[in-house]
Coordinates of C-alpha atoms and ligand atoms in Angstrom, one line a residue:
Chain A
M1 CA -51.9 -65.1 94.5
T2 CA -52.0 -62.3 91.8
T3 CA -52.0 -63.3 88.9
M4 CA -52.8 -66.7 87.7
P5 CA -49.8 -68.8 85.7
D6 CA -52.0 -71.0 83.9
R7 CA -54.4 -68.6 82.9
P8 CA -54.2 -68.6 78.8
Q9 CA -52.3 -65.5 77.3
P10 CA -50.6 -64.3 74.6
G11 CA -46.5 -65.2 74.5
F12 CA -43.8 -63.5 74.8
F13 CA -40.8 -65.1 75.0
A14 CA -38.9 -67.6 73.0
D15 CA -40.6 -70.5 75.0
E16 CA -43.0 -71.4 77.3
M17 CA -40.7 -71.5 80.8
T18 CA -39.4 -68.9 80.1
E19 CA -43.2 -66.4 80.3
R20 CA -44.2 -69.2 83.1
V21 CA -41.8 -68.0 85.5
F22 CA -41.2 -64.5 84.5
A23 CA -44.5 -64.2 85.6
S24 CA -44.6 -66.2 89.1
V25 CA -41.4 -64.0 89.6
V26 CA -43.4 -61.2 89.4
A27 CA -46.7 -61.5 91.2
L28 CA -44.1 -62.8 93.9
A29 CA -42.7 -59.2 93.6
A30 CA -45.6 -57.7 93.9
E31 CA -46.2 -60.2 96.9
V32 CA -43.4 -59.1 99.0
S33 CA -44.4 -55.0 97.7
I34 CA -48.0 -55.1 98.9
L35 CA -46.1 -57.0 102.0
R36 CA -43.6 -54.1 102.6
E37 CA -46.1 -52.1 103.0
R38 CA -47.8 -53.8 105.6
V39 CA -44.8 -53.5 107.1
A40 CA -44.4 -50.6 106.9
Q41 CA -47.2 -49.1 107.8
L42 CA -47.3 -51.2 110.7
E43 CA -43.7 -49.6 112.4
Q44 CA -44.8 -46.5 111.9
A45 CA -47.9 -47.2 114.1
Q46 CA -45.5 -48.4 116.5
G47 CA -43.3 -45.7 116.6
I48 CA -40.1 -48.1 115.2
A49 CA -39.9 -46.4 111.7
P50 CA -40.3 -42.7 110.8
A51 CA -43.6 -42.1 110.0
G52 CA -44.7 -40.2 106.5
D53 CA -42.5 -42.2 104.6
D54 CA -43.3 -42.2 101.3
P55 CA -45.1 -45.2 99.6
A56 CA -44.3 -44.8 96.7
R57 CA -41.4 -44.1 96.2
A58 CA -40.5 -46.7 98.3
A59 CA -42.2 -48.9 95.7
E60 CA -39.6 -47.0 93.2
D61 CA -36.6 -48.3 94.9
F62 CA -37.7 -51.9 95.1
V63 CA -38.9 -52.6 91.8
A64 CA -35.3 -50.5 90.9
D65 CA -33.7 -53.0 92.8
V66 CA -35.4 -56.2 92.1
F67 CA -35.5 -56.1 88.5
G68 CA -34.2 -52.5 87.1
H69 CA -31.2 -54.7 86.0
L70 CA -33.3 -55.9 82.8
A71 CA -33.1 -52.4 81.3
R72 CA -29.4 -53.0 81.3
P73 CA -27.7 -55.6 79.4
L74 CA -25.4 -58.7 81.3
P75 CA -21.9 -57.8 82.1
Q76 CA -19.9 -59.9 80.2
M77 CA -17.5 -62.2 82.2
Chain B
M1 CA -77.9 -29.8 92.6
N2 CA -76.5 -33.3 94.9
A3 CA -76.9 -32.3 98.2
R4 CA -73.3 -33.8 99.2
T5 CA -71.3 -34.6 102.4
G6 CA -67.6 -33.5 102.4
N7 CA -65.9 -33.1 99.6
E8 CA -66.1 -36.8 98.3
P9 CA -66.2 -36.7 94.6
V10 CA -69.4 -38.7 93.1
A11 CA -68.6 -42.5 92.0
A12 CA -66.1 -42.2 94.5
V13 CA -63.8 -45.7 95.1
T14 CA -61.5 -45.9 97.9
L15 CA -58.8 -48.6 96.9
D16 CA -58.2 -50.9 100.1
G17 CA -54.7 -51.1 101.3
D18 CA -52.9 -54.1 99.7
T19 CA -54.7 -53.3 96.7
A20 CA -53.0 -49.4 96.9
A21 CA -50.0 -51.2 97.2
Y22 CA -50.2 -53.7 94.5
Q23 CA -51.7 -50.5 91.9
R24 CA -48.8 -48.6 93.5
F25 CA -46.4 -52.0 92.8
I26 CA -47.6 -51.8 88.9
G27 CA -47.1 -48.2 88.4
Q28 CA -43.3 -48.2 89.0
M29 CA -42.9 -51.5 86.6
R30 CA -45.1 -49.5 84.0
K31 CA -42.2 -46.7 84.5
L32 CA -39.5 -49.3 84.5
W33 CA -40.7 -50.4 81.1
A34 CA -41.6 -47.3 79.2
G35 CA -38.4 -45.5 80.7
P36 CA -35.3 -47.5 81.5
L37 CA -36.3 -50.7 79.6
Y38 CA -38.1 -48.6 76.6
R39 CA -34.4 -47.1 76.6
R40 CA -32.6 -50.2 76.1
L41 CA -35.1 -51.2 73.5
R42 CA -34.9 -48.3 71.7
D43 CA -30.4 -48.0 71.8
E44 CA -30.5 -51.7 70.5
A45 CA -33.5 -51.2 67.3
K46 CA -30.9 -49.4 66.5
E47 CA -28.6 -52.0 65.9
L48 CA -30.7 -53.4 63.7
G49 CA -31.0 -51.9 60.0
D50 CA -34.0 -50.7 59.0
G51 CA -34.8 -52.8 55.7
A52 CA -36.7 -55.0 55.1
G53 CA -38.2 -57.7 58.2
F54 CA -37.6 -54.9 60.8
E55 CA -40.5 -55.3 62.7
T56 CA -39.6 -59.2 62.7
R57 CA -35.8 -58.2 63.7
L58 CA -37.0 -56.7 66.7
Q59 CA -39.1 -59.1 67.7
A60 CA -36.4 -61.9 68.2
L61 CA -34.8 -59.9 70.4
P62 CA -35.3 -60.3 74.2
T63 CA -35.3 -56.7 75.5
H64 CA -38.5 -56.7 72.9
Q65 CA -40.0 -60.2 74.5
F66 CA -39.7 -58.2 78.3
F67 CA -41.3 -55.1 76.5
G68 CA -44.0 -56.6 75.4
W69 CA -44.5 -58.9 78.2
F70 CA -44.2 -55.4 80.5
E71 CA -46.5 -53.9 78.7
Y72 CA -49.5 -56.4 77.5
N73 CA -48.9 -57.7 81.5
L74 CA -49.1 -54.6 83.4
Q75 CA -52.5 -53.9 82.1
N76 CA -54.0 -56.9 82.3
M77 CA -52.8 -57.1 86.3
K78 CA -53.6 -53.7 86.1
Y79 CA -57.8 -54.3 85.6
S80 CA -58.6 -57.8 85.6
S81 CA -56.2 -59.8 89.2
R82 CA -57.6 -60.2 92.1
R83 CA -56.1 -56.9 93.7
G84 CA -56.6 -55.2 90.5
I85 CA -59.4 -52.5 89.4
A86 CA -62.6 -54.3 88.5
A87 CA -62.5 -55.9 91.7
A88 CA -61.9 -52.9 93.6
V89 CA -64.4 -51.4 91.5
E90 CA -67.1 -54.6 92.5
T91 CA -67.2 -54.3 96.2
H92 CA -68.1 -50.8 95.4
R93 CA -71.1 -51.8 94.1
E94 CA -74.4 -50.5 95.4
K95 CA -73.2 -48.1 96.5
L96 CA -72.1 -46.6 93.1
E97 CA -75.2 -47.8 91.6
Q98 CA -77.8 -45.9 94.1
E99 CA -75.2 -42.7 93.3
L100 CA -75.1 -43.4 89.9
A101 CA -78.8 -43.2 90.0
R102 CA -79.4 -40.1 91.9
P103 CA -81.7 -38.1 90.1
L104 CA -80.2 -35.4 87.9
S105 CA -81.4 -31.8 86.7
Q106 CA -83.8 -31.6 83.7
G107 CA -82.0 -32.7 80.1
R108 CA -79.2 -33.0 82.0
L109 CA -78.9 -36.8 80.5
T110 CA -80.7 -38.2 77.9
E111 CA -80.9 -42.3 78.0
N112 CA -81.2 -44.3 74.9
P113 CA -82.0 -48.1 76.4
D114 CA -83.3 -48.8 73.0
L115 CA -80.0 -48.2 70.9
A116 CA -77.9 -51.1 69.2
A117 CA -74.7 -50.8 70.3
P118 CA -72.4 -51.5 66.8
D119 CA -70.9 -55.1 66.9
Y120 CA -67.4 -54.4 66.6
Y121 CA -68.3 -52.5 70.3
Q122 CA -69.5 -55.2 71.4
E123 CA -67.2 -57.9 70.5
N124 CA -63.9 -55.7 72.3
D125 CA -62.8 -55.1 75.7
F126 CA -61.0 -52.4 74.4
H127 CA -57.6 -51.5 76.3
Q128 CA -58.4 -54.0 78.3
H129 CA -60.7 -53.2 80.5
P130 CA -62.5 -56.1 81.5
G131 CA -65.8 -56.5 79.6
G132 CA -65.5 -53.3 77.8
L133 CA -68.2 -50.3 78.5
G134 CA -71.2 -51.5 77.2
G135 CA -73.7 -53.3 79.3
D136 CA -72.9 -52.9 83.2
A137 CA -73.7 -50.4 85.6
I138 CA -70.4 -49.3 87.1
A139 CA -67.8 -49.9 84.1
A140 CA -67.7 -46.4 83.7
V141 CA -66.5 -46.0 87.6
V142 CA -63.5 -49.4 86.6
Y143 CA -62.3 -46.6 83.0
R144 CA -62.7 -44.2 85.4
E145 CA -60.2 -44.9 88.3
G146 CA -58.5 -47.7 85.3
A147 CA -57.5 -44.0 83.6
G148 CA -56.0 -42.2 86.5
A149 CA -54.5 -45.7 88.6
A150 CA -50.9 -46.7 88.3
A151 CA -49.2 -44.0 86.2
G152 CA -51.5 -44.7 82.8
V153 CA -50.5 -43.6 80.1
V154 CA -54.1 -41.6 79.2
G155 CA -55.0 -40.3 82.9
K156 CA -51.7 -37.5 82.5
A157 CA -54.2 -34.6 84.3
G158 CA -54.0 -31.4 82.4
L159 CA -53.9 -33.2 79.0
H160 CA -57.8 -33.0 77.4
N161 CA -57.3 -29.3 78.4
R162 CA -54.4 -28.7 76.9
F163 CA -55.9 -30.0 73.3
A164 CA -58.6 -27.9 73.9
K165 CA -56.5 -25.2 73.4
A166 CA -54.7 -26.4 71.2
A167 CA -57.5 -27.6 68.9
L168 CA -58.8 -24.5 68.5
G169 CA -56.7 -21.7 69.4
D170 CA -58.1 -18.5 69.3
R171 CA -61.1 -20.0 68.3
K172 CA -64.2 -19.1 70.6
P173 CA -66.9 -21.4 70.0
K174 CA -70.6 -21.4 71.3
R175 CA -71.1 -25.2 70.6
V176 CA -69.7 -28.0 71.1
L177 CA -69.9 -31.5 70.4
D178 CA -67.9 -34.2 71.7
I179 CA -67.9 -37.9 70.8
G180 CA -67.2 -40.8 72.7
C181 CA -67.2 -38.5 76.3
G182 CA -66.9 -41.0 78.5
F183 CA -66.7 -40.3 82.0
G184 CA -67.1 -36.3 80.2
R185 CA -63.8 -35.6 81.1
S186 CA -63.0 -34.5 77.2
T187 CA -66.3 -32.9 77.2
Q188 CA -65.9 -30.6 80.6
A189 CA -62.5 -29.9 78.9
F190 CA -64.2 -27.9 76.1
A191 CA -66.9 -26.5 78.1
D192 CA -63.7 -25.0 79.7
L193 CA -63.1 -22.5 77.4
G194 CA -65.8 -20.1 77.9
P195 CA -68.8 -18.6 80.0
D196 CA -70.4 -19.1 76.9
V197 CA -69.7 -22.9 76.3
E198 CA -72.4 -25.2 75.5
A199 CA -71.0 -28.4 75.7
V200 CA -72.6 -32.0 74.4
G201 CA -71.5 -35.8 75.8
I202 CA -72.0 -38.5 73.3
D203 CA -70.8 -42.4 74.5
L204 CA -72.6 -45.1 73.0
S205 CA -72.4 -46.0 76.9
A206 CA -75.4 -45.8 79.2
S207 CA -72.4 -46.0 82.1
C208 CA -70.9 -43.1 80.6
V209 CA -73.1 -40.7 80.0
R210 CA -74.8 -41.6 83.9
L211 CA -71.2 -41.1 85.7
S212 CA -70.4 -38.4 82.9
A213 CA -74.1 -36.3 84.2
Q214 CA -73.8 -36.8 87.7
I215 CA -69.9 -35.1 87.8
A216 CA -71.6 -32.2 86.1
E217 CA -74.2 -32.1 88.3
E218 CA -72.1 -31.9 91.3
R219 CA -70.3 -28.9 90.2
P220 CA -70.6 -25.3 89.4
E221 CA -68.1 -26.5 86.1
G222 CA -70.8 -28.9 84.7
S223 CA -73.5 -26.3 84.4
N224 CA -73.1 -26.0 80.7
T225 CA -72.8 -29.5 80.0
R226 CA -75.1 -31.9 79.2
Y227 CA -74.7 -36.2 77.8
I228 CA -76.6 -38.2 75.3
Q229 CA -76.3 -42.0 75.4
A230 CA -75.6 -42.6 71.2
D231 CA -73.5 -43.5 68.6
G232 CA -71.0 -41.0 66.9
A233 CA -71.8 -42.6 63.6
E234 CA -75.5 -41.8 63.6
V235 CA -76.5 -38.6 66.1
P236 CA -80.1 -38.0 67.1
L237 CA -79.2 -33.8 67.0
P238 CA -80.4 -31.6 64.0
D239 CA -77.7 -30.1 61.0
G240 CA -75.1 -27.6 61.5
S241 CA -75.9 -27.7 65.9
F242 CA -72.8 -27.0 66.5
D243 CA -69.2 -25.2 65.7
V244 CA -67.2 -27.5 67.1
V245 CA -66.8 -31.8 66.7
T246 CA -64.6 -33.2 68.4
S247 CA -63.4 -36.3 69.7
T248 CA -60.5 -37.9 71.7
M249 CA -58.8 -41.8 71.8
L250 CA -62.1 -42.2 70.1
L251 CA -61.4 -43.3 66.4
H252 CA -58.4 -45.9 67.5
E253 CA -61.6 -47.8 69.1
M254 CA -63.1 -47.7 65.5
P255 CA -63.5 -49.3 62.0
P256 CA -62.4 -47.6 59.3
E257 CA -66.2 -48.4 58.0
A258 CA -67.4 -46.2 61.0
I259 CA -65.1 -43.6 61.0
R260 CA -66.2 -42.6 57.3
Q261 CA -69.8 -42.3 58.9
L262 CA -68.7 -40.0 62.0
I263 CA -67.0 -38.1 59.5
S264 CA -69.8 -37.5 57.0
E265 CA -72.1 -36.9 60.4
S266 CA -70.2 -34.3 61.7
Y267 CA -70.2 -32.6 58.6
R268 CA -73.9 -32.6 58.7
L269 CA -74.0 -30.9 62.8
L270 CA -71.7 -28.5 62.3
A271 CA -72.2 -24.7 61.2
P272 CA -70.8 -24.0 57.8
G273 CA -67.0 -22.6 59.1
G274 CA -67.1 -25.2 61.8
V275 CA -64.3 -27.6 63.1
A276 CA -63.9 -30.8 63.5
V277 CA -61.2 -31.9 65.8
H278 CA -60.1 -34.8 66.9
L279 CA -57.6 -36.3 69.7
D280 CA -55.8 -39.9 68.5
F281 CA -53.3 -41.8 68.0
L282 CA -51.4 -42.3 64.3
P283 CA -47.3 -43.6 64.2
P284 CA -45.0 -41.4 62.9
D285 CA -42.7 -41.8 60.1
D286 CA -40.4 -44.5 62.1
A287 CA -39.9 -47.4 62.0
F288 CA -39.2 -48.5 65.4
L289 CA -41.7 -46.5 66.9
T290 CA -44.3 -47.6 64.1
A291 CA -43.8 -51.1 65.3
L292 CA -44.2 -50.3 68.6
Y293 CA -47.5 -48.5 67.9
H294 CA -48.6 -51.5 66.0
G295 CA -47.3 -53.8 69.4
H296 CA -49.6 -51.5 71.2
S297 CA -52.7 -52.4 69.0
D298 CA -52.3 -55.9 69.6
R299 CA -50.9 -55.4 73.1
N300 CA -53.0 -53.6 74.0
A301 CA -56.4 -55.2 72.6
E302 CA -56.4 -52.4 70.2
P303 CA -57.6 -54.2 67.0
F304 CA -58.7 -50.7 65.5
M305 CA -54.9 -49.1 66.0
H306 CA -53.8 -51.4 62.9
T307 CA -56.4 -49.7 60.4
L308 CA -57.0 -46.0 61.6
A309 CA -53.0 -46.0 60.2
G310 CA -53.7 -47.4 57.2
M311 CA -56.3 -45.0 56.3
D312 CA -56.8 -41.9 54.2
L313 CA -58.1 -40.0 56.6
D314 CA -57.2 -36.5 54.8
G315 CA -59.4 -38.5 51.5
D316 CA -62.1 -40.0 53.7
H317 CA -62.1 -35.9 55.0
R318 CA -62.5 -33.9 52.4
A319 CA -64.9 -36.8 50.4
A320 CA -67.5 -35.8 53.7
G321 CA -66.5 -32.4 51.9
F322 CA -64.8 -30.5 54.7
S323 CA -61.9 -28.8 53.1
A324 CA -58.7 -27.6 54.7
V325 CA -57.8 -31.2 56.2
E326 CA -55.2 -30.8 59.0
I327 CA -53.1 -33.9 61.0
S328 CA -50.1 -32.8 63.5
S329 CA -48.9 -34.5 66.7
F330 CA -49.8 -33.0 70.1
A331 CA -47.2 -32.5 72.9
E332 CA -49.2 -34.4 75.9
D333 CA -46.6 -32.0 78.0
D334 CA -43.3 -30.6 78.7
A335 CA -41.5 -34.0 78.2
P336 CA -39.1 -34.4 76.5
R337 CA -39.1 -36.7 73.3
G338 CA -37.7 -40.1 73.1
E339 CA -36.6 -40.6 76.5
T340 CA -40.0 -42.9 77.5
W341 CA -42.2 -44.7 75.7
R342 CA -45.4 -42.3 75.1
L343 CA -48.4 -43.1 72.5
P344 CA -47.7 -40.4 69.0
W345 CA -50.9 -38.5 70.0
T346 CA -51.7 -36.8 66.8
I347 CA -54.8 -34.1 66.2
I348 CA -56.7 -34.6 63.2
K349 CA -59.1 -31.3 62.2
A350 CA -60.8 -30.0 59.2
I351 CA -62.7 -27.4 58.9
K352 CA -66.2 -27.0 57.3
Ligands
SAM1 C1 -60.8 -44.2 75.1 S1 -62.6 -43.6 75.9 C2 -62.5 -41.9 75.6 C3 -63.3 -41.4 77.1 C4 -62.6 -40.0 76.3 N1 -63.0 -39.3 75.5 C5 -61.8 -38.7 76.9 O1 -60.5 -39.0 76.8 O2 -61.7 -39.6 78.4 C6 -63.6 -43.9 74.8 C7 -65.1 -43.8 75.0 O3 -65.6 -43.9 73.0 C8 -67.1 -44.8 73.4 N2 -67.5 -45.0 72.0 C9 -66.4 -46.0 71.3 N3 -67.6 -45.9 70.1 C10 -68.1 -45.3 70.3 C11 -69.5 -44.9 69.6 N4 -69.0 -44.9 68.2 N5 -70.4 -43.8 69.6 C12 -70.1 -43.1 70.9 N6 -69.2 -43.4 71.5 C13 -68.7 -44.2 71.1 C14 -66.6 -45.1 74.5 O4 -67.5 -46.0 74.8 C15 -65.3 -44.9 75.1 O5 -66.8 -44.2 76.3

């Protein structure tokens, strides 16, 4: 993994479990983002996806899809 | 001049595909943090009122907890994770050490292996740079790569040229001293002000002055720059030998006593009528932005941002002999203010 949930670090969340779970979620998302780029490259190499897709743009869309909701208040039930 | 093959810059580092993808991910997470997440926090902070205890109420907001988590951890991941910049640069160590050790033109670089770096410099990993800039021969390359990677807040192209122009207006200096030159981009920006400028960059870090000198060596526009390993609080150069003494992003890495020494040294080094001009960060007159300034100090391993904010820089310059001290905010780009998190760039200028 790319982050170590066990390393000492300052706490930001009110409780430790949220801190750890969020660290794990971000580390997982980073891995997924890397794998998405690998897949895109393979698909391009095999000619099954258009060449020249912008990886920064793809990462931006992925981050917005997965984490963008943090910037918006939760809709009321 | 060093012979170079192709257009590869000196001490270049190529990131492997996975590291580049990881850094892109962090860059996009930082954009989310500095944009939408910042705006949500700003809007929620407006509801808190300004009275006593504002900072405590701000910190209790769940949005602030996420904001703080992003700020600290994304920087930490960028530098120090398995796919961080430090590890990526390390894989190039042998090549980098060889390139940094290449011969240089006479006078381009003065190293001082006996220089004792001050404690504050050795004890802090400023902006979470693992191990800091002292010591390791390739530390400056880590700094350079970090400054440009993952949507770094200080890697903006053009910032240094913009500052050099804003700092001096119509003045045409001949001799410029840039203290805390890093990998030389601030020194070069002043050297670029005109063909007659001679710019000297100094830094405590041997790695930094060496990288700066190598970069200067390979570019025609670097010919009027030279680099010296030295402490800005005690500069081994004669009185009155500069028209301008400048620094960029240095003061917030120094404790107040060292800053006061640097101010006195600047006065000594300037010719009469010379200008001392520094670009750094000071909190604006706004409770929310001030809280984020101090939060950044804590979360980005910048302990002396707190103390810089508490200094009387006008009084300290006047006490050293300067007149006409001016402290003003600096627009590092043309983006509209208030919509994204930004460092509160400030120019501190004084005339001898
Ligand atoms: C944040 S970097 C800025 C580098 C450069 N001015 C730029 O804008 O890219 C601060 C630099 O100041 C150097 N530094 C810190 N304390 C210093 C001191 N007392 N004297 C000289 N250099 C110092 C550090 O080694 C580092 O290279």
